[in-house]
XYZ file of C-alpha atoms in Angstrom:
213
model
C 5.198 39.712 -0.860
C 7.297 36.873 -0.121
C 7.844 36.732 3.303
C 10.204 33.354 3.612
C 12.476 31.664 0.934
C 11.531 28.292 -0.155
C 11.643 26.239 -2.790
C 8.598 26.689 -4.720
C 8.676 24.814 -8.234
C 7.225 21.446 -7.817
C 9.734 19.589 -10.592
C 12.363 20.706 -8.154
C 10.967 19.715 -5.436
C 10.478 16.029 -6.130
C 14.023 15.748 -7.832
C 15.656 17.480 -4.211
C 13.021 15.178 -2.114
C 14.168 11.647 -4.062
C 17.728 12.910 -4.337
C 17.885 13.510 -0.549
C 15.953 10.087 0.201
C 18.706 8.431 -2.082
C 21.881 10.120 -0.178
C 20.484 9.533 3.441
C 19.188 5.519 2.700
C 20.272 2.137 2.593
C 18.527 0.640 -0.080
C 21.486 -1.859 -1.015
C 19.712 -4.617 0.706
C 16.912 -4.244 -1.498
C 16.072 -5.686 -4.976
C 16.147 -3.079 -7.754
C 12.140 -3.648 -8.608
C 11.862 -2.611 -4.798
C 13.776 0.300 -4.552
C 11.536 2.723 -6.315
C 8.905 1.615 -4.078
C 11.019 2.018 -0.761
C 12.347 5.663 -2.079
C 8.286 6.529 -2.592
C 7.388 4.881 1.179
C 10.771 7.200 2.601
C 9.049 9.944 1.102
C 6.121 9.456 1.860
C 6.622 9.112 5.780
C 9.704 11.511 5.943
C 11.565 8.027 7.888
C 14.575 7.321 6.162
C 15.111 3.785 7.938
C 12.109 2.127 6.697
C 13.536 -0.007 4.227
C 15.290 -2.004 7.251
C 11.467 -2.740 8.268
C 10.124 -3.802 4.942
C 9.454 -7.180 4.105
C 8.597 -8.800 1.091
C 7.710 -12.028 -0.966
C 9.837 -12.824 -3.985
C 7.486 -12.477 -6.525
C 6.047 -9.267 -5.059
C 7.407 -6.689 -7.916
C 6.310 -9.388 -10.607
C 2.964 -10.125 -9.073
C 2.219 -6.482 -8.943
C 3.038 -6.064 -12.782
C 1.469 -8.957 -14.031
C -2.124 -7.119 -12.150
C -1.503 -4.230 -13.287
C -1.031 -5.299 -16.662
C -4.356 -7.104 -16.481
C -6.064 -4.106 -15.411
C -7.020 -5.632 -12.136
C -8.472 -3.618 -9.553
C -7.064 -2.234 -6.396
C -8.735 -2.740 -3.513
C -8.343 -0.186 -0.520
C -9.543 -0.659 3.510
C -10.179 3.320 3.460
C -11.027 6.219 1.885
C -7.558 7.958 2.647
C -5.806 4.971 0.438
C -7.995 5.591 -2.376
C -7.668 9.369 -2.427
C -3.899 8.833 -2.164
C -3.865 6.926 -5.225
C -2.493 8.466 -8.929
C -5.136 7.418 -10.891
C -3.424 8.256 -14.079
C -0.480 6.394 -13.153
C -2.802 3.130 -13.321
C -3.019 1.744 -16.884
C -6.593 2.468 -18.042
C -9.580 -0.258 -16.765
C -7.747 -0.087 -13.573
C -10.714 0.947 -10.827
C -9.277 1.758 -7.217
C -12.175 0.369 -4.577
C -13.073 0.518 -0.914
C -16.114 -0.557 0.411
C -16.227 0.894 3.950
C -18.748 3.142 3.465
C -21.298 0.750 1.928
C -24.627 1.283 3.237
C -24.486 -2.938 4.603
C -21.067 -2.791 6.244
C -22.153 -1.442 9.446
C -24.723 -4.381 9.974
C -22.327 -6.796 8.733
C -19.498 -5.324 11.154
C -22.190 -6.092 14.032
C -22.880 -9.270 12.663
C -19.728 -10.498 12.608
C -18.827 -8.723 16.002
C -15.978 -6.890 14.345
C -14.896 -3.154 12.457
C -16.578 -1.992 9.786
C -12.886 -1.959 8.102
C -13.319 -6.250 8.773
C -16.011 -6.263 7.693
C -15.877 -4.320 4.139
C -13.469 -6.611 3.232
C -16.432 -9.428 2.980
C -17.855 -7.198 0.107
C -14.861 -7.546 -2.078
C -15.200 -11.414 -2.707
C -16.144 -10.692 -5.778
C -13.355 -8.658 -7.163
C -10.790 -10.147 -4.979
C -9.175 -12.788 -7.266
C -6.350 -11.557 -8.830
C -6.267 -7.331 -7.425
C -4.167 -5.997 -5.464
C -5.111 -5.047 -2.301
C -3.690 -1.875 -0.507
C -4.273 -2.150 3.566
C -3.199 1.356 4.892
C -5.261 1.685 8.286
C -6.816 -1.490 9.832
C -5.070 -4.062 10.882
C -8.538 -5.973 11.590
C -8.774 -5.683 7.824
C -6.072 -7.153 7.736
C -6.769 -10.229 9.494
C -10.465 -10.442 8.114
C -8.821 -10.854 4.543
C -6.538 -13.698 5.645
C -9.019 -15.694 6.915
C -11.411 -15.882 3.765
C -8.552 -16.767 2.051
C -7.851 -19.892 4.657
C -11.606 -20.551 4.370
C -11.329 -21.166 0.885
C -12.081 -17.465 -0.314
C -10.042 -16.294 -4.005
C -6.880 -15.019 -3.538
C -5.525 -11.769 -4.530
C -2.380 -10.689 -6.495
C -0.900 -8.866 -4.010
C -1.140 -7.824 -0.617
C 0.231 -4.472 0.200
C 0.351 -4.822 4.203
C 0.536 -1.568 5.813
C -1.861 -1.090 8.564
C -0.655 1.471 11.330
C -1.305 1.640 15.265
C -0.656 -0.032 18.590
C -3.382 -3.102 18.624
C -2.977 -6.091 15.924
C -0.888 -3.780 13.350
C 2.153 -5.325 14.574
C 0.720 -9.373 14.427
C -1.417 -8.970 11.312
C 1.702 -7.663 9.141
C 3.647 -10.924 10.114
C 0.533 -12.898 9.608
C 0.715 -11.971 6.097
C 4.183 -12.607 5.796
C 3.813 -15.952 7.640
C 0.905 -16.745 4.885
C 0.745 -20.197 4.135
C -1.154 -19.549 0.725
C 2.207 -18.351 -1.578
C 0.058 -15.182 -1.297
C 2.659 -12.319 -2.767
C 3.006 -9.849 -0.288
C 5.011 -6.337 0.543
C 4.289 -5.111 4.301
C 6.492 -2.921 6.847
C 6.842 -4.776 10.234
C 6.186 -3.451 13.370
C 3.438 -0.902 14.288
C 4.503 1.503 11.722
C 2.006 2.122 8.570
C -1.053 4.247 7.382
C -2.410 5.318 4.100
C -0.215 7.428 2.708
C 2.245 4.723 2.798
C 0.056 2.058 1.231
C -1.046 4.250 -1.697
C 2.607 5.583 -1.990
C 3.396 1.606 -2.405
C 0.425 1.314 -5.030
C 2.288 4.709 -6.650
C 5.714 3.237 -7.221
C 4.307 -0.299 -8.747
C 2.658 1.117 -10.813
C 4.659 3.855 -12.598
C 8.001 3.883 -11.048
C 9.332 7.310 -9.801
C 8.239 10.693 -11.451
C 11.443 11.432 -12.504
C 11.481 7.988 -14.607
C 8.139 8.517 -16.416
């Protein structure tokens, strides 16, 4: 027996969620390849003012397309990014990655005398030219990434910024946006973040809104 009165069929849902994120945000600021992406963040996070936070490169909607359309991979700093992923969204070759748990990264982490989330980043050097990389928890991450790209490391398509917390989430999303490499970028400033927001970023790249598939 039903014992409370909710809304229950999941097509509804979404098309109630995106039409209340549309009524209750400012997206006019916003270019129109961004503003799928901001309506998946709002929904994702339940905040209606993040687009006022967001920050972007120019080329960030046309970077992302261009990697996608290459099948390049997406690279995640956790587990939680991956697994908030739509695969099927992704055109087909695309593999979604994170190295974190790698049986190495714990030495390396010690070796380098940072996190494990630092230093899993070191294992993507080979896949990192051209992906798109999708920072949802660790701002050390981050940082790691920025500076094997200033030592001479490849350079990704994209950098989807959103690491979360109260120590380095803040500085390491304007580093990126400060990036003196022409590195495409989409980040949300301030200590605001986490996974679900970086994979709901991958989401809306990739394959728009549900409604428009």
């Amino acid at each position: 027996m039903a014992r409370y009165a909710y809304e229950k069929d999941p097509v509804a849902i979404y098309r109630q969620s995106f039409a209340t994120v549309r009524a209750e945000a400012d997206l006019s600021h916003l270019p129109d390849g961004l503003k799928p992406v901001a309506i998946r963040l709002i929904h994702a996070c339940g905040m209606t003012d993040v687009p006022q936070d967001l920050t972007w490169s120019p080329d960030a909607v046309d970077a992302a397309q261009a990697a996608f359309s290459a099948r390049a991979p997406v690279l995640c700093d956790v587990e939680m990014v991956v697994h908030g992923i739509i695969r099927s969204r992704l055109p087909q070759g695309c593999d979604v990655i994170c190295t974190l748990n790698e049986a190495d990264v714990p030495s390396l982490a010690a070796e380098l005398g940072t996190t494990r989330s630092a230093a899993a980043t070191g294992l993507w050097r080979d896949r990192l030219e051209g992906a798109v990389v999708a920072i949802g928890n660790a701002p050390t991450a981050l940082f790691h990434l920025l500076e094997m790209i200033a030592d001479g490391g490849p350079k990704p398509a994209l950098v989807l910024g959103f690491p979360v917390g109260f120590v380095g989430a803040a500085e390491s999303k304007q580093a990126l946006a400060d990036n003196p490499f022409g590195l495409p970028f989409l980040a949300i400033n301030g200590r605001r973040g986490g996974s679900a927001m970086a994979a709901a970023a991958v989401n809306a790249l990739a394959a728009g809104l549900p409604e428009e598939l």
